Short mmCIF file of C-alpha atoms in Angstrom, two decimals:
data_model
loop_
_atom_site.label_atom_id
_atom_site.label_comp_id
_atom_site.label_asym_id
_atom_site.label_seq_id
_atom_site.Cartn_x
_atom_site.Cartn_y
_atom_site.Cartn_z
CA MET A 1 120.90 47.18 77.16
CA LYS A 2 122.03 50.80 77.59
CA LYS A 3 125.83 50.96 77.29
CA ILE A 4 127.36 54.42 77.26
CA LEU A 5 128.45 55.99 73.98
CA VAL A 6 129.99 59.38 73.34
CA GLY A 7 128.61 61.37 70.39
CA PHE A 8 129.99 64.38 68.53
CA ILE A 9 128.27 67.71 67.98
CA ALA A 10 126.65 68.04 64.58
CA MET A 11 123.93 70.03 62.88
CA VAL A 12 120.43 68.70 63.51
CA MET A 13 117.93 68.86 60.68
CA ILE A 14 115.12 71.38 61.11
CA PHE A 15 111.59 70.04 60.77
CA SER A 16 108.31 71.89 60.35
CA PHE A 17 105.45 71.32 62.78
CA VAL A 18 101.93 71.02 61.42
CA SER A 19 100.09 71.42 64.73
CA VAL A 20 100.72 72.09 68.41
CA VAL A 21 99.77 68.65 69.67
CA PHE A 22 100.54 66.48 66.67
CA ALA A 23 103.96 67.91 65.89
CA GLY A 24 105.15 66.22 62.74
CA GLY A 25 108.13 66.70 60.49
CA LYS A 26 109.48 65.09 57.38
CA GLN A 27 111.17 61.80 56.78
CA GLU A 28 114.55 62.84 55.46
CA ALA A 29 117.25 60.26 54.91
CA LYS A 30 119.94 60.49 52.30
CA GLY A 31 118.84 58.61 49.22
CA THR A 32 115.15 58.59 50.17
CA THR A 33 112.24 60.77 49.15
CA ALA A 34 111.05 63.27 51.77
CA LEU A 35 107.45 62.46 52.61
CA PRO A 36 105.23 64.97 54.43
CA ILE A 37 103.86 63.66 57.72
CA LYS A 38 100.60 65.40 58.48
CA THR A 39 97.81 64.75 60.96
CA THR A 40 94.92 67.01 61.84
CA SER A 41 93.57 65.17 64.89
CA MET A 42 93.99 62.06 67.00
CA ASP A 43 91.30 60.33 64.94
CA ASP A 44 93.22 61.17 61.77
CA LEU A 45 96.45 59.81 63.27
CA ILE A 46 94.72 56.58 64.32
CA ALA A 47 93.17 56.11 60.88
CA LYS A 48 96.51 56.57 59.12
CA ALA A 49 98.33 54.32 61.58
CA LYS A 50 95.71 51.59 61.11
CA LYS A 51 96.24 51.85 57.37
CA GLU A 52 99.97 51.20 57.84
CA GLY A 53 99.05 48.27 60.08
CA VAL A 54 102.54 47.47 61.30
CA LEU A 55 105.25 48.90 63.55
CA VAL A 56 108.91 47.91 63.41
CA SER A 57 110.86 48.40 66.63
CA TYR A 58 114.34 47.73 67.96
CA GLY A 59 115.05 46.72 71.54
CA LEU A 60 111.46 46.53 72.80
CA PRO A 61 111.00 42.89 73.85
CA ASP A 62 107.82 42.03 75.73
CA ASP A 63 109.65 41.50 79.02
CA TRP A 64 111.49 44.86 79.00
CA VAL A 65 109.49 47.18 81.31
CA ASN A 66 106.32 45.44 80.10
CA TYR A 67 106.48 46.50 76.46
CA GLY A 68 104.37 43.42 75.89
CA GLY A 69 101.47 45.22 77.59
CA ILE A 70 101.95 48.36 75.52
CA MET A 71 102.14 46.43 72.25
CA LYS A 72 98.99 44.56 73.26
CA ILE A 73 97.19 47.91 73.34
CA MET A 74 98.52 48.69 69.88
CA LYS A 75 97.27 45.36 68.57
CA ASP A 76 93.96 45.04 70.41
CA LYS A 77 92.84 48.66 70.15
CA TYR A 78 94.29 49.66 66.79
CA GLY A 79 95.04 46.40 64.98
CA ILE A 80 98.72 47.29 64.60
CA LYS A 81 101.21 44.44 64.67
CA ASP A 82 104.64 44.99 66.22
CA MET A 83 107.73 43.44 64.69
CA ASP A 84 110.56 43.80 67.21
CA THR A 85 114.22 42.86 67.04
CA ASP A 86 115.79 42.73 70.47
CA MET A 87 119.24 44.27 70.61
CA GLY A 88 121.41 46.27 72.98
CA SER A 89 121.70 50.04 72.87
CA GLY A 90 125.09 50.14 71.19
CA THR A 91 123.83 47.84 68.45
CA ILE A 92 120.67 49.92 68.04
CA ILE A 93 122.70 53.08 67.50
CA SER A 94 125.07 51.47 64.97
CA THR A 95 122.15 49.83 63.16
CA LEU A 96 120.19 53.08 62.87
CA LYS A 97 123.28 54.74 61.42
CA SER A 98 123.97 51.95 58.94
CA GLU A 99 120.32 51.89 57.81
CA LYS A 100 120.02 55.65 57.38
CA ASN A 101 119.78 55.35 53.58
CA ALA A 102 117.26 52.50 53.80
CA PRO A 103 115.43 52.85 57.16
CA VAL A 104 113.87 49.77 58.74
CA ALA A 105 112.92 50.65 62.32
CA ASP A 106 110.19 53.07 63.35
CA SER A 107 110.88 53.43 67.05
CA THR A 108 113.11 52.36 69.92
CA ASP A 109 113.95 52.92 73.60
CA LEU A 110 117.38 53.92 74.93
CA GLY A 111 119.02 55.11 78.13
CA PHE A 112 119.07 58.87 78.75
CA ASN A 113 122.83 58.95 78.20
CA PHE A 114 122.19 58.35 74.47
CA ALA A 115 120.17 61.55 74.05
CA THR A 116 123.16 63.56 72.85
CA VAL A 117 124.01 60.92 70.26
CA ILE A 118 120.44 60.87 68.95
CA THR A 119 120.33 64.62 68.43
CA ALA A 120 123.91 65.05 67.21
CA ASP A 121 123.65 62.28 64.62
CA GLY A 122 120.13 63.18 63.45
CA LEU A 123 118.71 59.75 64.27
CA SER A 124 115.23 60.95 65.24
CA GLN A 125 112.46 63.21 63.98
CA PRO A 126 110.39 65.64 66.07
CA TYR A 127 107.07 64.75 67.58
CA LYS A 128 105.32 66.16 70.64
CA ASN A 129 102.66 63.92 72.12
CA GLN A 130 99.41 65.11 73.70
CA HIS A 131 100.92 65.07 77.19
CA TRP A 132 104.06 66.98 76.26
CA ASN A 133 103.48 69.75 78.81
CA GLU A 134 103.41 67.22 81.63
CA ILE A 135 106.89 65.91 80.86
CA PRO A 136 109.58 67.71 82.91
CA ASP A 137 111.88 69.88 80.80
CA TYR A 138 114.91 67.78 81.76
CA ALA A 139 113.16 64.67 80.43
CA LYS A 140 112.56 65.91 76.88
CA ASP A 141 114.24 67.61 73.95
CA PRO A 142 112.76 71.10 73.45
CA ASN A 143 112.27 70.37 69.75
CA GLY A 144 110.55 67.05 70.33
CA LEU A 145 113.43 64.86 69.13
CA TRP A 146 113.11 62.56 72.17
CA SER A 147 111.48 62.30 75.57
CA ALA A 148 111.57 59.98 78.58
CA ALA A 149 108.42 58.03 79.40
CA TYR A 150 109.65 56.36 82.59
CA TRP A 151 112.48 56.03 85.08
CA GLY A 152 113.96 53.70 87.68
CA THR A 153 116.36 54.19 90.56
CA ILE A 154 119.32 52.33 92.02
CA ALA A 155 118.22 50.28 95.04
CA PHE A 156 119.14 47.34 97.26
CA THR A 157 117.34 44.03 96.68
CA VAL A 158 117.63 42.22 100.01
CA ASN A 159 116.84 38.54 100.63
CA THR A 160 115.34 38.68 104.12
CA ASP A 161 115.58 34.91 104.51
CA ILE A 162 119.34 35.45 104.71
CA VAL A 163 119.70 39.08 105.82
CA LYS A 164 117.80 39.61 109.05
CA ASN A 165 118.81 43.22 109.70
CA ILE A 166 117.80 45.09 106.54
CA PRO A 167 120.28 47.80 105.49
CA LYS A 168 118.63 51.17 104.88
CA THR A 169 121.60 53.21 103.68
CA TRP A 170 124.87 52.91 101.79
CA ALA A 171 126.59 53.54 105.12
CA ASP A 172 124.84 50.49 106.57
CA LEU A 173 126.36 48.25 103.89
CA LEU A 174 129.83 48.97 105.28
CA LYS A 175 128.97 47.25 108.58
CA PRO A 176 130.70 43.93 109.45
CA GLU A 177 127.35 42.09 109.60
CA TYR A 178 127.12 42.32 105.78
CA LYS A 179 130.46 40.62 105.15
CA ASN A 180 130.44 38.65 101.87
CA MET A 181 126.82 39.61 101.17
CA VAL A 182 126.80 42.48 98.64
CA CYS A 183 126.63 41.39 95.00
CA ILE A 184 127.36 43.79 92.14
CA LYS A 185 128.13 43.86 88.44
CA ASP A 186 131.27 45.41 86.94
CA PRO A 187 130.80 49.13 86.10
CA ARG A 188 133.27 48.76 83.25
CA GLU A 189 130.86 46.36 81.54
CA SER A 190 127.44 47.25 82.91
CA GLY A 191 125.57 50.53 82.54
CA THR A 192 123.48 49.61 85.58
CA ALA A 193 126.58 49.07 87.72
CA ASN A 194 128.00 52.33 86.42
CA MET A 195 124.90 54.13 87.73
CA MET A 196 125.29 52.20 91.00
CA VAL A 197 128.67 53.88 91.57
CA LEU A 198 127.14 57.25 90.72
CA ALA A 199 124.38 56.62 93.26
CA ALA A 200 126.98 55.85 95.94
CA ALA A 201 128.78 59.06 94.98
CA TYR A 202 125.62 61.10 95.57
CA ALA A 203 125.12 59.39 98.93
CA ASN A 204 128.64 60.34 99.98
CA GLY A 205 128.73 64.00 99.03
CA GLY A 206 129.55 63.59 95.35
CA SER A 207 127.64 64.38 92.19
CA VAL A 208 127.62 63.72 88.46
CA ASP A 209 130.53 66.18 88.29
CA ASN A 210 132.37 64.47 91.15
CA VAL A 211 132.15 60.68 91.04
CA ARG A 212 135.22 60.12 93.17
CA PRO A 213 133.24 59.58 96.43
CA GLY A 214 131.52 56.63 94.73
CA ILE A 215 134.83 55.00 93.82
CA GLU A 216 136.16 55.56 97.35
CA TYR A 217 132.99 54.06 98.80
CA PHE A 218 133.36 50.81 96.87
CA LYS A 219 137.04 50.62 97.77
CA LYS A 220 135.97 50.70 101.43
CA LEU A 221 133.23 48.14 100.79
CA LYS A 222 135.67 45.75 99.13
CA LYS A 223 138.37 46.23 101.77
CA ALA A 224 135.76 45.43 104.42
CA GLY A 225 135.17 42.09 102.68
CA ASN A 226 131.50 42.87 102.14
CA ILE A 227 131.48 42.39 98.36
CA LYS A 228 130.65 38.84 97.38
CA PRO A 229 132.20 37.68 94.07
CA VAL A 230 128.84 36.63 92.61
CA ARG A 231 127.00 38.52 89.89
CA PRO A 232 123.41 39.34 90.96
CA SER A 233 121.74 37.27 88.25
CA THR A 234 118.20 35.97 88.46
CA SER A 235 119.55 32.47 89.04
CA ALA A 236 121.87 33.60 91.85
CA ILE A 237 119.05 35.46 93.57
CA GLN A 238 116.68 32.52 93.23
CA LYS A 239 119.26 30.14 94.71
CA GLY A 240 119.96 32.47 97.62
CA GLU A 241 123.50 33.13 96.41
CA ALA A 242 123.03 36.92 96.27
CA PRO A 243 121.88 38.10 99.72
CA ILE A 244 122.04 41.79 98.78
CA ALA A 245 121.96 42.81 95.11
CA LEU A 246 122.62 46.32 93.89
CA PHE A 247 120.77 47.33 90.72
CA TRP A 248 117.59 49.06 89.57
CA ASP A 249 114.51 48.99 91.77
CA PHE A 250 112.49 47.68 88.82
CA ASP A 251 114.91 44.77 88.42
CA GLY A 252 114.42 43.84 92.06
CA LEU A 253 110.65 44.21 91.95
CA SER A 254 110.43 42.20 88.75
CA LYS A 255 112.41 39.35 90.31
CA LYS A 256 110.39 39.50 93.52
CA TYR A 257 107.07 39.01 91.75
CA SER A 258 108.12 36.88 88.77
CA LEU A 259 109.95 34.42 91.03
CA GLY A 260 107.31 34.55 93.74
CA MET A 261 109.97 35.44 96.31
CA ASP A 262 108.18 37.31 99.08
CA SER A 263 111.46 37.27 100.98
CA LEU A 264 112.90 39.92 98.64
CA LYS A 265 112.66 43.45 99.94
CA ILE A 266 113.52 46.40 97.73
CA VAL A 267 115.18 49.21 99.65
CA ILE A 268 115.70 52.77 98.42
CA PRO A 269 118.89 53.87 100.23
CA GLN A 270 117.91 56.81 102.37
CA ASP A 271 121.28 58.57 102.25
CA GLY A 272 120.80 59.13 98.50
CA THR A 273 120.54 57.48 95.12
CA VAL A 274 120.04 58.40 91.46
CA ALA A 275 117.37 57.90 88.84
CA GLY A 276 117.90 56.54 85.37
CA MET A 277 115.55 57.72 82.62
CA TYR A 278 114.82 55.95 79.35
CA ILE A 279 113.99 57.86 76.19
CA GLN A 280 111.71 57.07 73.27
CA PHE A 281 111.68 58.59 69.81
CA ILE A 282 110.58 58.12 66.22
CA THR A 283 113.49 57.26 63.96
CA ALA A 284 114.50 59.83 61.36
CA GLY A 285 113.30 57.78 58.40
CA ALA A 286 110.55 55.72 60.03
CA PRO A 287 108.87 53.62 57.28
CA HIS A 288 105.63 53.64 59.30
CA PRO A 289 105.59 57.19 60.67
CA TYR A 290 101.95 57.21 61.75
CA ALA A 291 102.18 53.91 63.61
CA ALA A 292 105.33 55.24 65.28
CA ARG A 293 103.49 58.38 66.37
CA LEU A 294 100.61 56.31 67.69
CA LEU A 295 103.07 54.22 69.71
CA ILE A 296 104.43 57.41 71.30
CA GLU A 297 100.89 58.52 72.10
CA THR A 298 100.18 55.11 73.63
CA GLU A 299 103.36 55.13 75.72
CA TYR A 300 102.49 58.49 77.27
CA SER A 301 98.75 57.89 77.65
CA ASP A 302 97.30 56.98 81.05
CA ALA A 303 96.94 53.37 79.92
CA GLY A 304 100.48 53.22 78.57
CA GLN A 305 102.01 54.75 81.67
CA ILE A 306 100.19 52.19 83.79
CA GLU A 307 101.50 49.39 81.57
CA TYR A 308 105.03 50.65 82.20
CA ALA A 309 104.31 50.60 85.94
CA LYS A 310 103.30 46.95 85.58
CA GLY A 311 106.92 46.49 84.51
CA PHE A 312 107.86 48.19 87.81
CA VAL A 313 109.25 51.42 86.38
CA HIS A 314 107.94 54.85 87.32
CA PRO A 315 105.72 56.78 84.86
CA ILE A 316 107.14 60.18 83.94
CA ARG A 317 103.66 61.73 84.16
CA LYS A 318 102.96 62.48 87.80
CA SER A 319 99.23 62.96 87.12
CA VAL A 320 98.77 59.27 86.31
CA LYS A 321 97.21 57.45 89.24
CA LEU A 322 98.18 53.80 89.54
CA PRO A 323 95.64 51.20 90.64
CA ALA A 324 95.96 50.72 94.41
CA GLU A 325 96.96 47.06 94.08
CA LEU A 326 99.77 47.95 91.67
CA ALA A 327 101.00 50.95 93.68
CA ALA A 328 101.22 48.75 96.77
CA LYS A 329 103.88 46.60 95.10
CA PHE A 330 106.35 49.50 95.08
CA PRO A 331 108.31 50.81 98.08
CA PRO A 332 106.51 53.70 99.86
CA ALA A 333 106.38 56.91 97.81
CA GLU A 334 108.13 58.87 100.57
CA ASP A 335 111.19 56.61 100.22
CA TYR A 336 111.77 58.07 96.76
CA LYS A 337 112.20 61.64 98.02
CA VAL A 338 115.97 61.03 98.22
CA VAL A 339 116.27 60.25 94.49
CA SER A 340 118.33 62.69 92.40
CA PHE A 341 117.85 63.09 88.65
CA VAL A 342 120.82 63.71 86.39
CA LYS A 343 119.48 66.29 83.96
CA ASP A 344 122.33 66.64 81.47
CA ALA A 345 122.97 63.62 79.25
CA SER A 346 126.38 64.84 78.08
CA VAL A 347 127.63 65.23 81.66
CA LEU A 348 126.28 61.78 82.50
CA GLY A 349 128.31 60.32 79.66
CA LYS A 350 131.50 61.93 80.97
CA ALA A 351 130.80 60.61 84.47
CA ALA A 352 130.29 57.09 83.11
CA LYS A 353 133.66 57.14 81.36
CA GLU A 354 135.37 58.35 84.51
CA ILE A 355 133.73 55.66 86.64
CA ALA A 356 134.72 52.90 84.20
CA LYS A 357 138.31 54.15 84.17
CA GLU A 358 138.67 54.56 87.93
CA TRP A 359 137.02 51.24 88.76
CA ASP A 360 140.38 49.58 88.12
CA GLU A 361 141.35 50.82 91.59
CA VAL A 362 138.51 48.83 93.13
CA ALA A 363 139.18 45.76 91.01
CA ALA A 364 142.84 45.75 92.10
CA ILE A 365 141.94 45.31 95.77
CA GLN A 366 142.40 41.71 96.88
#
């Protein structure tokens, strides 16, 4: 999920808002009839969503950041059934475009780098949930066309049965003791690996505007013989074939608890790393607009944010207090102080292209 695409600048349709909290617009898709979307209160929204009774989503399988828990709320509390088709981000974008004249999906979830595509191509409609003011400005479109409900960060997943001296920084990974231990994916094929290189760039004096330090870092890591030619899959980790895996902290935590591997320790590199946000929105021609709005409300509610945390991602709303038992499963909060947020989706897209192009230099090292 979440491959990088580059959009073009286009005019975005202007929608009218019917209230401050329940900001609605109109369904407008070429060849369809514009239907007014109006709600006067949360109770009114719930009643209308219940009447629709169904929600169609793309790319929200139960095991992706615990969407199963969020959809359970929709079903148990409101009687709304979810019909999801799992697909990658690139496929979601192309499908939404191809279905613009006959919309099917109501809602989806994409990486932050797709925000510019969503707005430029008019693939969403505005809606501001009840907790809109709690969402940081960099994590939402000012007009309500999208917002990010959660985030993760690039981390080290270390198998302590194999690695006795736990690395705490990117600099540590360059040490001879980690020879043939570090497992990564290819940044030319994986959005996660692409962010991994960006994280290394930040740790070595770079930024989203200067990714070169990340490329140079991995050239050093490969020359040192520390990169093991094994992809950090669930199977490889379970078999002990991936002593140190570099990917999202939520991936590592999920594997730790789903596999029952207490030996896995998730480390936030203390010389710097980056966060990756994921955005949610209501599709431009959502056939079930009220159910889609109720899903957004559920995702950003206290209960919804906690469900996301059960999928080991971080709620965007800082006011949400996690149950002590759940919070204890994450690395210490102070470890996350080194995390940097990329706040411009268009710049992130440019950085991703540059990383993919320059990775050939790393791949060429024997």
